[in-house]
Amino acid sequence: MLLQKNEIYETEITGMTAEGNGVCRIDGFAVFVPMTAIGDKLKIKIVKVLKNYAFGILHELLTPGAGRVDPDCPVFRQCGGCTFRHVDYSTELRYKSGFVQDTFDRIGKLHPVFEPILGSPETFHYRNKAQYPVAMQNGKLVCGFYAKHSHRIIPYTACSLHPEIFREILEYLLPVLQKAYVSAYDEQAHTGELRHIYLRKGYHSGEIMLCFVTRVSIRKKLNFLPALKEKFPEVISICESVNPAKTNVIMGKNVTVLAGQNFITDTMCGNQIRISPQSFYQVNTAQAEKLYAIAKQYADFQGNELLLDLYCGAGTIGLSMADSVKKLIGVEIIPQAVENARENAQRSQITNAEFYCGDAGMITQKLAEQSLHPDVVILDPPRKGCDNITIQSVVNMQPDKIIMVSCNPATCARDSAIFAKNNYITKKVKAVDLFPNTAHCECVLLLSRQKD
Ligand code: SAH
């Protein structure tokens, strides 16, 4: 039987992909159905048929699968942010744990010990950062979220993954921006001014940064900033980043301060952490602190180690371990983040840390050539994973242990498989959910050098 577009089929969801699509099989043919749960007995409508699989949408739910709940968000069906608002958290964790294991099995062909997934203490209001795209809709300046696989903006200011105060700030800002004749950026025409409103809040400190990302500067129009600061005294940093490019990249090259300072400070694992708008900072602080603690436990430091922290951002992971090692070297490509890392060490009276700015691969290669022999290497790359030069240079330095931290299990499994070919065996994997309600999941791995 060949599946027909627009036809309705009765079936059952039996699996879940890493993207959060339920999977069912119709005559052996895999059909992916978003917003379903394993165990759902349902009718689906086929919307797209490809050579080896098809996509369907839920037409009628006949019997709900385990863990189904009514989505509590009014924009869940349109917004591209959340994937699992229709199942409870323990079900979501079960799915995530399953697809992390599948990924290591399928891509890495690795069979480490999978430790139980660690759920987040907070499943709502856990994010410390949001970047809201701005649009003019029906004569009103709005901001919100992109629809799935699209740049259509779904206006919404009350996202329950974000701190409540973000909504208050947005609701204050949008009318005053409109009154000040600030126009919304139009991506198609590449006209208009305001592209994104970017907010960040220190989880422990409560300090807030507001950054306007614009196509052309709007600073002369923002005469309401003193009033805003008075209404929201937590907002201690107001910046603008002009990004004139036709690009999906949100931030421009530079950031200028409009009021207050160009950073906020938070604490992480007891250390003072300064963060600039350009610096990466884990979005779920409380859970990231637990993630770092697991990484530290995996490293099992004895006190005299040389620790190399690659892709170190503002230095947060390495600094959380500095008191347990002899020396820490961090490497990061964004200059402002490196500057933050150095200040963060200083402000926390950490004197055994050094940070280099540059590409992880290039710097690691140089360090390997200089016969640097770290005992432990931490790798926490962006979603695309590590490049071969970085992996090869780490292998050349022959550390005893490699701790990988990754927000993308697929590239992480791929990279661990390369390490496995170079005598580094993945011993343990622990999924740590930093991103409740979304399809994303972090994991932390221990790789050990096999002694010959
Ligand atoms: N370990 C940090 C940051 C992890 S995110 C933390 O836990 O907060 C990944 C980091 O890698 C980002 O800071 C990003 O700027 C940096 N990065 C991306 N490409 C890089 C490269 N080629 N070389 C070095 N750092 C890079």
mmCIF file with all atom_site columns, N, CA, C and O and ligand atoms in Angstrom, residues 268 278-282 288 291-292 309-318 331-334 337 358-362 378-385 387 390 405 407 442, ligand 1:
data_model
loop_
_atom_site.group_PDB
_atom_site.id
_atom_site.type_symbol
_atom_site.label_atom_id
_atom_site.label_alt_id
_atom_site.label_comp_id
_atom_site.label_asym_id
_atom_site.label_entity_id
_atom_site.label_seq_id
_atom_site.pdbx_PDB_ins_code
_atom_site.Cartn_x
_atom_site.Cartn_y
_atom_site.Cartn_z
_atom_site.occupancy
_atom_site.B_iso_or_equiv
_atom_site.pdbx_formal_charge
_atom_site.auth_seq_id
_atom_site.auth_comp_id
_atom_site.auth_asym_id
_atom_site.auth_atom_id
_atom_site.pdbx_PDB_model_num
ATOM   1   N N   . MET A 1 268 ? 27.752 31.323 40.120 1.00 0.00 ? 268 MET A N   1
ATOM   2   C CA  . MET A 1 268 ? 27.564 29.951 39.644 1.00 0.00 ? 268 MET A CA  1
ATOM   3   C C   . MET A 1 268 ? 28.543 29.073 40.378 1.00 0.00 ? 268 MET A C   1
ATOM   4   O O   . MET A 1 268 ? 29.746 29.372 40.392 1.00 0.00 ? 268 MET A O   1
ATOM   5   N N   . GLN A 1 278 ? 27.520 39.224 24.621 1.00 0.00 ? 278 GLN A N   1
ATOM   6   C CA  . GLN A 1 278 ? 28.012 38.265 23.614 1.00 0.00 ? 278 GLN A CA  1
ATOM   7   C C   . GLN A 1 278 ? 28.449 36.936 24.208 1.00 0.00 ? 278 GLN A C   1
ATOM   8   O O   . GLN A 1 278 ? 28.689 35.985 23.480 1.00 0.00 ? 278 GLN A O   1
ATOM   9   N N   . SER A 1 279 ? 28.600 36.868 25.532 1.00 0.00 ? 279 SER A N   1
ATOM   10  C CA  . SER A 1 279 ? 29.124 35.641 26.142 1.00 0.00 ? 279 SER A CA  1
ATOM   11  C C   . SER A 1 279 ? 28.036 34.593 26.279 1.00 0.00 ? 279 SER A C   1
ATOM   12  O O   . SER A 1 279 ? 26.899 34.902 26.648 1.00 0.00 ? 279 SER A O   1
ATOM   13  N N   . PHE A 1 280 ? 28.436 33.351 26.031 1.00 0.00 ? 280 PHE A N   1
ATOM   14  C CA  . PHE A 1 280 ? 27.532 32.235 26.272 1.00 0.00 ? 280 PHE A CA  1
ATOM   15  C C   . PHE A 1 280 ? 27.370 32.062 27.782 1.00 0.00 ? 280 PHE A C   1
ATOM   16  O O   . PHE A 1 280 ? 28.318 32.174 28.537 1.00 0.00 ? 280 PHE A O   1
ATOM   17  N N   . TYR A 1 281 ? 26.153 31.778 28.205 1.00 0.00 ? 281 TYR A N   1
ATOM   18  C CA  . TYR A 1 281 ? 25.903 31.477 29.613 1.00 0.00 ? 281 TYR A CA  1
ATOM   19  C C   . TYR A 1 281 ? 24.758 30.475 29.648 1.00 0.00 ? 281 TYR A C   1
ATOM   20  O O   . TYR A 1 281 ? 23.706 30.730 29.053 1.00 0.00 ? 281 TYR A O   1
ATOM   21  N N   . GLN A 1 282 ? 24.975 29.329 30.288 1.00 0.00 ? 282 GLN A N   1
ATOM   22  C CA  . GLN A 1 282 ? 23.942 28.293 30.297 1.00 0.00 ? 282 GLN A CA  1
ATOM   23  C C   . GLN A 1 282 ? 22.597 28.893 30.698 1.00 0.00 ? 282 GLN A C   1
ATOM   24  O O   . GLN A 1 282 ? 22.516 29.612 31.696 1.00 0.00 ? 282 GLN A O   1
ATOM   25  N N   . ALA A 1 288 ? 22.425 23.773 35.416 1.00 0.00 ? 288 ALA A N   1
ATOM   26  C CA  . ALA A 1 288 ? 23.805 23.787 34.906 1.00 0.00 ? 288 ALA A CA  1
ATOM   27  C C   . ALA A 1 288 ? 24.788 23.593 36.064 1.00 0.00 ? 288 ALA A C   1
ATOM   28  O O   . ALA A 1 288 ? 25.827 22.948 35.911 1.00 0.00 ? 288 ALA A O   1
ATOM   29  N N   . LEU A 1 291 ? 24.951 20.040 36.513 1.00 0.00 ? 291 LEU A N   1
ATOM   30  C CA  . LEU A 1 291 ? 25.698 19.455 35.391 1.00 0.00 ? 291 LEU A CA  1
ATOM   31  C C   . LEU A 1 291 ? 27.209 19.560 35.645 1.00 0.00 ? 291 LEU A C   1
ATOM   32  O O   . LEU A 1 291 ? 27.959 18.595 35.480 1.00 0.00 ? 291 LEU A O   1
ATOM   33  N N   . TYR A 1 292 ? 27.632 20.749 36.063 1.00 0.00 ? 292 TYR A N   1
ATOM   34  C CA  . TYR A 1 292 ? 29.062 20.960 36.327 1.00 0.00 ? 292 TYR A CA  1
ATOM   35  C C   . TYR A 1 292 ? 29.534 20.060 37.472 1.00 0.00 ? 292 TYR A C   1
ATOM   36  O O   . TYR A 1 292 ? 30.647 19.535 37.450 1.00 0.00 ? 292 TYR A O   1
ATOM   37  N N   . ASP A 1 309 ? 40.167 23.324 29.750 1.00 0.00 ? 309 ASP A N   1
ATOM   38  C CA  . ASP A 1 309 ? 38.717 23.521 29.546 1.00 0.00 ? 309 ASP A CA  1
ATOM   39  C C   . ASP A 1 309 ? 38.519 24.163 28.176 1.00 0.00 ? 309 ASP A C   1
ATOM   40  O O   . ASP A 1 309 ? 38.711 25.374 28.016 1.00 0.00 ? 309 ASP A O   1
ATOM   41  N N   . LEU A 1 310 ? 38.155 23.330 27.172 1.00 0.00 ? 310 LEU A N   1
ATOM   42  C CA  . LEU A 1 310 ? 37.989 23.853 25.817 1.00 0.00 ? 310 LEU A CA  1
ATOM   43  C C   . LEU A 1 310 ? 36.546 24.306 25.586 1.00 0.00 ? 310 LEU A C   1
ATOM   44  O O   . LEU A 1 310 ? 35.632 23.671 26.079 1.00 0.00 ? 310 LEU A O   1
ATOM   45  N N   . TYR A 1 311 ? 36.375 25.376 24.816 1.00 0.00 ? 311 TYR A N   1
ATOM   46  C CA  . TYR A 1 311 ? 35.062 26.014 24.583 1.00 0.00 ? 311 TYR A CA  1
ATOM   47  C C   . TYR A 1 311 ? 34.531 26.503 25.932 1.00 0.00 ? 311 TYR A C   1
ATOM   48  O O   . TYR A 1 311 ? 33.422 26.159 26.340 1.00 0.00 ? 311 TYR A O   1
ATOM   49  N N   . CYS A 1 312 ? 35.331 27.295 26.616 1.00 0.00 ? 312 CYS A N   1
ATOM   50  C CA  . CYS A 1 312 ? 35.043 27.564 28.043 1.00 0.00 ? 312 CYS A CA  1
ATOM   51  C C   . CYS A 1 312 ? 34.070 28.708 28.290 1.00 0.00 ? 312 CYS A C   1
ATOM   52  O O   . CYS A 1 312 ? 33.671 28.926 29.433 1.00 0.00 ? 312 CYS A O   1
ATOM   53  N N   . GLY A 1 313 ? 33.669 29.459 27.238 1.00 0.00 ? 313 GLY A N   1
ATOM   54  C CA  . GLY A 1 313 ? 32.747 30.574 27.466 1.00 0.00 ? 313 GLY A CA  1
ATOM   55  C C   . GLY A 1 313 ? 33.305 31.537 28.499 1.00 0.00 ? 313 GLY A C   1
ATOM   56  O O   . GLY A 1 313 ? 34.481 31.916 28.445 1.00 0.00 ? 313 GLY A O   1
ATOM   57  N N   . ALA A 1 314 ? 32.491 31.917 29.474 1.00 0.00 ? 314 ALA A N   1
ATOM   58  C CA  . ALA A 1 314 ? 32.930 32.843 30.524 1.00 0.00 ? 314 ALA A CA  1
ATOM   59  C C   . ALA A 1 314 ? 33.695 32.112 31.630 1.00 0.00 ? 314 ALA A C   1
ATOM   60  O O   . ALA A 1 314 ? 33.881 32.636 32.724 1.00 0.00 ? 314 ALA A O   1
ATOM   61  N N   . GLY A 1 315 ? 34.108 30.891 31.341 1.00 0.00 ? 315 GLY A N   1
ATOM   62  C CA  . GLY A 1 315 ? 34.990 30.160 32.267 1.00 0.00 ? 315 GLY A CA  1
ATOM   63  C C   . GLY A 1 315 ? 34.275 29.327 33.307 1.00 0.00 ? 315 GLY A C   1
ATOM   64  O O   . GLY A 1 315 ? 34.925 28.692 34.152 1.00 0.00 ? 315 GLY A O   1
ATOM   65  N N   . THR A 1 316 ? 32.943 29.290 33.227 1.00 0.00 ? 316 THR A N   1
ATOM   66  C CA  . THR A 1 316 ? 32.135 28.743 34.322 1.00 0.00 ? 316 THR A CA  1
ATOM   67  C C   . THR A 1 316 ? 32.489 27.310 34.751 1.00 0.00 ? 316 THR A C   1
ATOM   68  O O   . THR A 1 316 ? 32.598 27.052 35.942 1.00 0.00 ? 316 THR A O   1
ATOM   69  N N   . ILE A 1 317 ? 32.663 26.401 33.772 1.00 0.00 ? 317 ILE A N   1
ATOM   70  C CA  . ILE A 1 317 ? 32.923 25.004 34.170 1.00 0.00 ? 317 ILE A CA  1
ATOM   71  C C   . ILE A 1 317 ? 34.276 24.892 34.859 1.00 0.00 ? 317 ILE A C   1
ATOM   72  O O   . ILE A 1 317 ? 34.385 24.396 35.979 1.00 0.00 ? 317 ILE A O   1
ATOM   73  N N   . GLY A 1 318 ? 35.316 25.351 34.161 1.00 0.00 ? 318 GLY A N   1
ATOM   74  C CA  . GLY A 1 318 ? 36.673 25.237 34.695 1.00 0.00 ? 318 GLY A CA  1
ATOM   75  C C   . GLY A 1 318 ? 36.789 25.898 36.064 1.00 0.00 ? 318 GLY A C   1
ATOM   76  O O   . GLY A 1 318 ? 37.370 25.330 37.001 1.00 0.00 ? 318 GLY A O   1
ATOM   77  N N   . VAL A 1 331 ? 40.024 27.812 27.020 1.00 0.00 ? 331 VAL A N   1
ATOM   78  C CA  . VAL A 1 331 ? 40.149 28.290 25.636 1.00 0.00 ? 331 VAL A CA  1
ATOM   79  C C   . VAL A 1 331 ? 38.761 28.630 25.102 1.00 0.00 ? 331 VAL A C   1
ATOM   80  O O   . VAL A 1 331 ? 37.833 27.823 25.222 1.00 0.00 ? 331 VAL A O   1
ATOM   81  N N   . GLU A 1 332 ? 38.642 29.826 24.492 1.00 0.00 ? 332 GLU A N   1
ATOM   82  C CA  . GLU A 1 332 ? 37.333 30.287 24.018 1.00 0.00 ? 332 GLU A CA  1
ATOM   83  C C   . GLU A 1 332 ? 37.553 31.287 22.882 1.00 0.00 ? 332 GLU A C   1
ATOM   84  O O   . GLU A 1 332 ? 38.508 32.050 22.898 1.00 0.00 ? 332 GLU A O   1
ATOM   85  N N   . ILE A 1 333 ? 36.628 31.263 21.902 1.00 0.00 ? 333 ILE A N   1
ATOM   86  C CA  . ILE A 1 333 ? 36.833 32.082 20.696 1.00 0.00 ? 333 ILE A CA  1
ATOM   87  C C   . ILE A 1 333 ? 36.270 33.509 20.806 1.00 0.00 ? 333 ILE A C   1
ATOM   88  O O   . ILE A 1 333 ? 36.732 34.415 20.129 1.00 0.00 ? 333 ILE A O   1
ATOM   89  N N   . ILE A 1 334 ? 35.286 33.716 21.658 1.00 0.00 ? 334 ILE A N   1
ATOM   90  C CA  . ILE A 1 334 ? 34.672 35.060 21.750 1.00 0.00 ? 334 ILE A CA  1
ATOM   91  C C   . ILE A 1 334 ? 35.473 35.918 22.745 1.00 0.00 ? 334 ILE A C   1
ATOM   92  O O   . ILE A 1 334 ? 35.532 35.602 23.937 1.00 0.00 ? 334 ILE A O   1
ATOM   93  N N   . ALA A 1 337 ? 33.922 36.948 26.051 1.00 0.00 ? 337 ALA A N   1
ATOM   94  C CA  . ALA A 1 337 ? 33.741 35.846 27.000 1.00 0.00 ? 337 ALA A CA  1
ATOM   95  C C   . ALA A 1 337 ? 35.066 35.557 27.710 1.00 0.00 ? 337 ALA A C   1
ATOM   96  O O   . ALA A 1 337 ? 35.096 35.293 28.922 1.00 0.00 ? 337 ALA A O   1
ATOM   97  N N   . GLY A 1 358 ? 40.821 32.183 21.187 1.00 0.00 ? 358 GLY A N   1
ATOM   98  C CA  . GLY A 1 358 ? 41.078 31.702 19.832 1.00 0.00 ? 358 GLY A CA  1
ATOM   99  C C   . GLY A 1 358 ? 40.313 30.431 19.552 1.00 0.00 ? 358 GLY A C   1
ATOM   100 O O   . GLY A 1 358 ? 39.572 29.933 20.414 1.00 0.00 ? 358 GLY A O   1
ATOM   101 N N   . ASP A 1 359 ? 40.519 29.919 18.350 1.00 0.00 ? 359 ASP A N   1
ATOM   102 C CA  . ASP A 1 359 ? 39.848 28.687 17.939 1.00 0.00 ? 359 ASP A CA  1
ATOM   103 C C   . ASP A 1 359 ? 40.400 27.491 18.733 1.00 0.00 ? 359 ASP A C   1
ATOM   104 O O   . ASP A 1 359 ? 41.619 27.329 18.856 1.00 0.00 ? 359 ASP A O   1
ATOM   105 N N   . ALA A 1 360 ? 39.487 26.679 19.249 1.00 0.00 ? 360 ALA A N   1
ATOM   106 C CA  . ALA A 1 360 ? 39.893 25.548 20.095 1.00 0.00 ? 360 ALA A CA  1
ATOM   107 C C   . ALA A 1 360 ? 40.891 24.658 19.361 1.00 0.00 ? 360 ALA A C   1
ATOM   108 O O   . ALA A 1 360 ? 41.900 24.244 19.942 1.00 0.00 ? 360 ALA A O   1
ATOM   109 N N   . GLY A 1 361 ? 40.624 24.386 18.092 1.00 0.00 ? 361 GLY A N   1
ATOM   110 C CA  . GLY A 1 361 ? 41.501 23.509 17.312 1.00 0.00 ? 361 GLY A CA  1
ATOM   111 C C   . GLY A 1 361 ? 42.892 24.086 17.188 1.00 0.00 ? 361 GLY A C   1
ATOM   112 O O   . GLY A 1 361 ? 43.893 23.402 17.446 1.00 0.00 ? 361 GLY A O   1
ATOM   113 N N   . MET A 1 362 ? 42.958 25.371 16.796 1.00 0.00 ? 362 MET A N   1
ATOM   114 C CA  . MET A 1 362 ? 44.273 25.982 16.576 1.00 0.00 ? 362 MET A CA  1
ATOM   115 C C   . MET A 1 362 ? 45.079 26.068 17.858 1.00 0.00 ? 362 MET A C   1
ATOM   116 O O   . MET A 1 362 ? 46.272 25.766 17.889 1.00 0.00 ? 362 MET A O   1
ATOM   117 N N   . ILE A 1 378 ? 38.259 19.055 29.276 1.00 0.00 ? 378 ILE A N   1
ATOM   118 C CA  . ILE A 1 378 ? 36.804 19.206 29.171 1.00 0.00 ? 378 ILE A CA  1
ATOM   119 C C   . ILE A 1 378 ? 36.489 19.737 27.781 1.00 0.00 ? 378 ILE A C   1
ATOM   120 O O   . ILE A 1 378 ? 37.132 20.690 27.313 1.00 0.00 ? 378 ILE A O   1
ATOM   121 N N   . LEU A 1 379 ? 35.532 19.117 27.119 1.00 0.00 ? 379 LEU A N   1
ATOM   122 C CA  . LEU A 1 379 ? 35.105 19.579 25.796 1.00 0.00 ? 379 LEU A CA  1
ATOM   123 C C   . LEU A 1 379 ? 33.627 19.922 25.876 1.00 0.00 ? 379 LEU A C   1
ATOM   124 O O   . LEU A 1 379 ? 32.811 19.039 26.131 1.00 0.00 ? 379 LEU A O   1
ATOM   125 N N   . ASP A 1 380 ? 33.297 21.181 25.671 1.00 0.00 ? 380 ASP A N   1
ATOM   126 C CA  . ASP A 1 380 ? 31.889 21.607 25.723 1.00 0.00 ? 380 ASP A CA  1
ATOM   127 C C   . ASP A 1 380 ? 31.584 22.439 24.478 1.00 0.00 ? 380 ASP A C   1
ATOM   128 O O   . ASP A 1 380 ? 31.361 23.648 24.562 1.00 0.00 ? 380 ASP A O   1
ATOM   129 N N   . PRO A 1 381 ? 31.608 21.784 23.297 1.00 0.00 ? 381 PRO A N   1
ATOM   130 C CA  . PRO A 1 381 ? 31.507 22.536 22.050 1.00 0.00 ? 381 PRO A CA  1
ATOM   131 C C   . PRO A 1 381 ? 30.081 23.006 21.745 1.00 0.00 ? 381 PRO A C   1
ATOM   132 O O   . PRO A 1 381 ? 29.143 22.543 22.389 1.00 0.00 ? 381 PRO A O   1
ATOM   133 N N   . PRO A 1 382 ? 29.935 23.902 20.761 1.00 0.00 ? 382 PRO A N   1
ATOM   134 C CA  . PRO A 1 382 ? 28.589 24.263 20.306 1.00 0.00 ? 382 PRO A CA  1
ATOM   135 C C   . PRO A 1 382 ? 27.909 23.071 19.614 1.00 0.00 ? 382 PRO A C   1
ATOM   136 O O   . PRO A 1 382 ? 28.514 22.001 19.472 1.00 0.00 ? 382 PRO A O   1
ATOM   137 N N   . ARG A 1 383 ? 26.676 23.243 19.154 1.00 0.00 ? 383 ARG A N   1
ATOM   138 C CA  . ARG A 1 383 ? 25.875 22.113 18.633 1.00 0.00 ? 383 ARG A CA  1
ATOM   139 C C   . ARG A 1 383 ? 26.564 21.304 17.547 1.00 0.00 ? 383 ARG A C   1
ATOM   140 O O   . ARG A 1 383 ? 26.359 20.099 17.443 1.00 0.00 ? 383 ARG A O   1
ATOM   141 N N   . LYS A 1 384 ? 27.398 21.971 16.744 1.00 0.00 ? 384 LYS A N   1
ATOM   142 C CA  . LYS A 1 384 ? 28.006 21.223 15.632 1.00 0.00 ? 384 LYS A CA  1
ATOM   143 C C   . LYS A 1 384 ? 29.125 20.276 16.097 1.00 0.00 ? 384 LYS A C   1
ATOM   144 O O   . LYS A 1 384 ? 29.631 19.473 15.314 1.00 0.00 ? 384 LYS A O   1
ATOM   145 N N   . GLY A 1 385 ? 29.499 20.357 17.346 1.00 0.00 ? 385 GLY A N   1
ATOM   146 C CA  . GLY A 1 385 ? 30.496 19.425 17.889 1.00 0.00 ? 385 GLY A CA  1
ATOM   147 C C   . GLY A 1 385 ? 31.921 19.902 17.643 1.00 0.00 ? 385 GLY A C   1
ATOM   148 O O   . GLY A 1 385 ? 32.157 21.060 17.306 1.00 0.00 ? 385 GLY A O   1
ATOM   149 N N   . ASP A 1 387 ? 35.779 19.846 15.827 1.00 0.00 ? 387 ASP A N   1
ATOM   150 C CA  . ASP A 1 387 ? 36.345 19.515 14.516 1.00 0.00 ? 387 ASP A CA  1
ATOM   151 C C   . ASP A 1 387 ? 37.496 18.519 14.708 1.00 0.00 ? 387 ASP A C   1
ATOM   152 O O   . ASP A 1 387 ? 37.939 18.255 15.829 1.00 0.00 ? 387 ASP A O   1
ATOM   153 N N   . THR A 1 390 ? 40.740 19.591 16.572 1.00 0.00 ? 390 THR A N   1
ATOM   154 C CA  . THR A 1 390 ? 40.612 19.631 18.034 1.00 0.00 ? 390 THR A CA  1
ATOM   155 C C   . THR A 1 390 ? 40.704 18.215 18.601 1.00 0.00 ? 390 THR A C   1
ATOM   156 O O   . THR A 1 390 ? 41.462 17.963 19.547 1.00 0.00 ? 390 THR A O   1
ATOM   157 N N   . VAL A 1 405 ? 30.839 17.554 27.396 1.00 0.00 ? 405 VAL A N   1
ATOM   158 C CA  . VAL A 1 405 ? 29.551 18.121 27.779 1.00 0.00 ? 405 VAL A CA  1
ATOM   159 C C   . VAL A 1 405 ? 28.933 18.594 26.473 1.00 0.00 ? 405 VAL A C   1
ATOM   160 O O   . VAL A 1 405 ? 29.600 19.271 25.689 1.00 0.00 ? 405 VAL A O   1
ATOM   161 N N   . CYS A 1 407 ? 25.203 19.774 24.161 1.00 0.00 ? 407 CYS A N   1
ATOM   162 C CA  . CYS A 1 407 ? 23.761 20.012 24.052 1.00 0.00 ? 407 CYS A CA  1
ATOM   163 C C   . CYS A 1 407 ? 23.221 19.314 22.814 1.00 0.00 ? 407 CYS A C   1
ATOM   164 O O   . CYS A 1 407 ? 22.058 19.465 22.469 1.00 0.00 ? 407 CYS A O   1
ATOM   165 N N   . GLU A 1 442 ? 20.786 17.940 27.284 1.00 0.00 ? 442 GLU A N   1
ATOM   166 C CA  . GLU A 1 442 ? 22.235 18.001 27.452 1.00 0.00 ? 442 GLU A CA  1
ATOM   167 C C   . GLU A 1 442 ? 22.736 16.615 27.872 1.00 0.00 ? 442 GLU A C   1
ATOM   168 O O   . GLU A 1 442 ? 21.980 15.835 28.464 1.00 0.00 ? 442 GLU A O   1
HETATM 169 N N1  . SAH B 2 .   ? 31.621 25.851 28.682 1.00 0.00 ? 1   SAH B N1  1
HETATM 170 C C1  . SAH B 2 .   ? 30.837 27.043 28.603 1.00 0.00 ? 1   SAH B C1  1
HETATM 171 C C2  . SAH B 2 .   ? 30.397 27.398 27.205 1.00 0.00 ? 1   SAH B C2  1
HETATM 172 C C3  . SAH B 2 .   ? 29.845 26.294 26.341 1.00 0.00 ? 1   SAH B C3  1
HETATM 173 S S1  . SAH B 2 .   ? 29.032 26.822 24.871 1.00 0.00 ? 1   SAH B S1  1
HETATM 174 C C4  . SAH B 2 .   ? 29.698 27.018 29.577 1.00 0.00 ? 1   SAH B C4  1
HETATM 175 O O1  . SAH B 2 .   ? 29.363 25.978 30.124 1.00 0.00 ? 1   SAH B O1  1
HETATM 176 O O2  . SAH B 2 .   ? 29.092 28.055 29.798 1.00 0.00 ? 1   SAH B O2  1
HETATM 177 C C5  . SAH B 2 .   ? 30.248 26.647 23.660 1.00 0.00 ? 1   SAH B C5  1
HETATM 178 C C6  . SAH B 2 .   ? 31.257 27.772 23.639 1.00 0.00 ? 1   SAH B C6  1
HETATM 179 O O3  . SAH B 2 .   ? 32.182 27.493 22.570 1.00 0.00 ? 1   SAH B O3  1
HETATM 180 C C7  . SAH B 2 .   ? 30.720 29.162 23.376 1.00 0.00 ? 1   SAH B C7  1
HETATM 181 O O4  . SAH B 2 .   ? 31.196 30.020 24.369 1.00 0.00 ? 1   SAH B O4  1
HETATM 182 C C8  . SAH B 2 .   ? 31.299 29.543 22.009 1.00 0.00 ? 1   SAH B C8  1
HETATM 183 O O5  . SAH B 2 .   ? 31.585 30.926 21.891 1.00 0.00 ? 1   SAH B O5  1
HETATM 184 C C9  . SAH B 2 .   ? 32.573 28.717 21.977 1.00 0.00 ? 1   SAH B C9  1
HETATM 185 N N2  . SAH B 2 .   ? 33.114 28.393 20.654 1.00 0.00 ? 1   SAH B N2  1
HETATM 186 C C10 . SAH B 2 .   ? 32.437 28.175 19.509 1.00 0.00 ? 1   SAH B C10 1
HETATM 187 N N3  . SAH B 2 .   ? 33.285 27.821 18.520 1.00 0.00 ? 1   SAH B N3  1
HETATM 188 C C11 . SAH B 2 .   ? 34.538 27.800 19.064 1.00 0.00 ? 1   SAH B C11 1
HETATM 189 C C12 . SAH B 2 .   ? 35.826 27.495 18.555 1.00 0.00 ? 1   SAH B C12 1
HETATM 190 N N4  . SAH B 2 .   ? 36.004 27.132 17.292 1.00 0.00 ? 1   SAH B N4  1
HETATM 191 N N5  . SAH B 2 .   ? 36.871 27.571 19.375 1.00 0.00 ? 1   SAH B N5  1
HETATM 192 C C13 . SAH B 2 .   ? 36.708 27.935 20.694 1.00 0.00 ? 1   SAH B C13 1
HETATM 193 N N6  . SAH B 2 .   ? 35.518 28.223 21.231 1.00 0.00 ? 1   SAH B N6  1
HETATM 194 C C14 . SAH B 2 .   ? 34.431 28.169 20.428 1.00 0.00 ? 1   SAH B C14 1
#
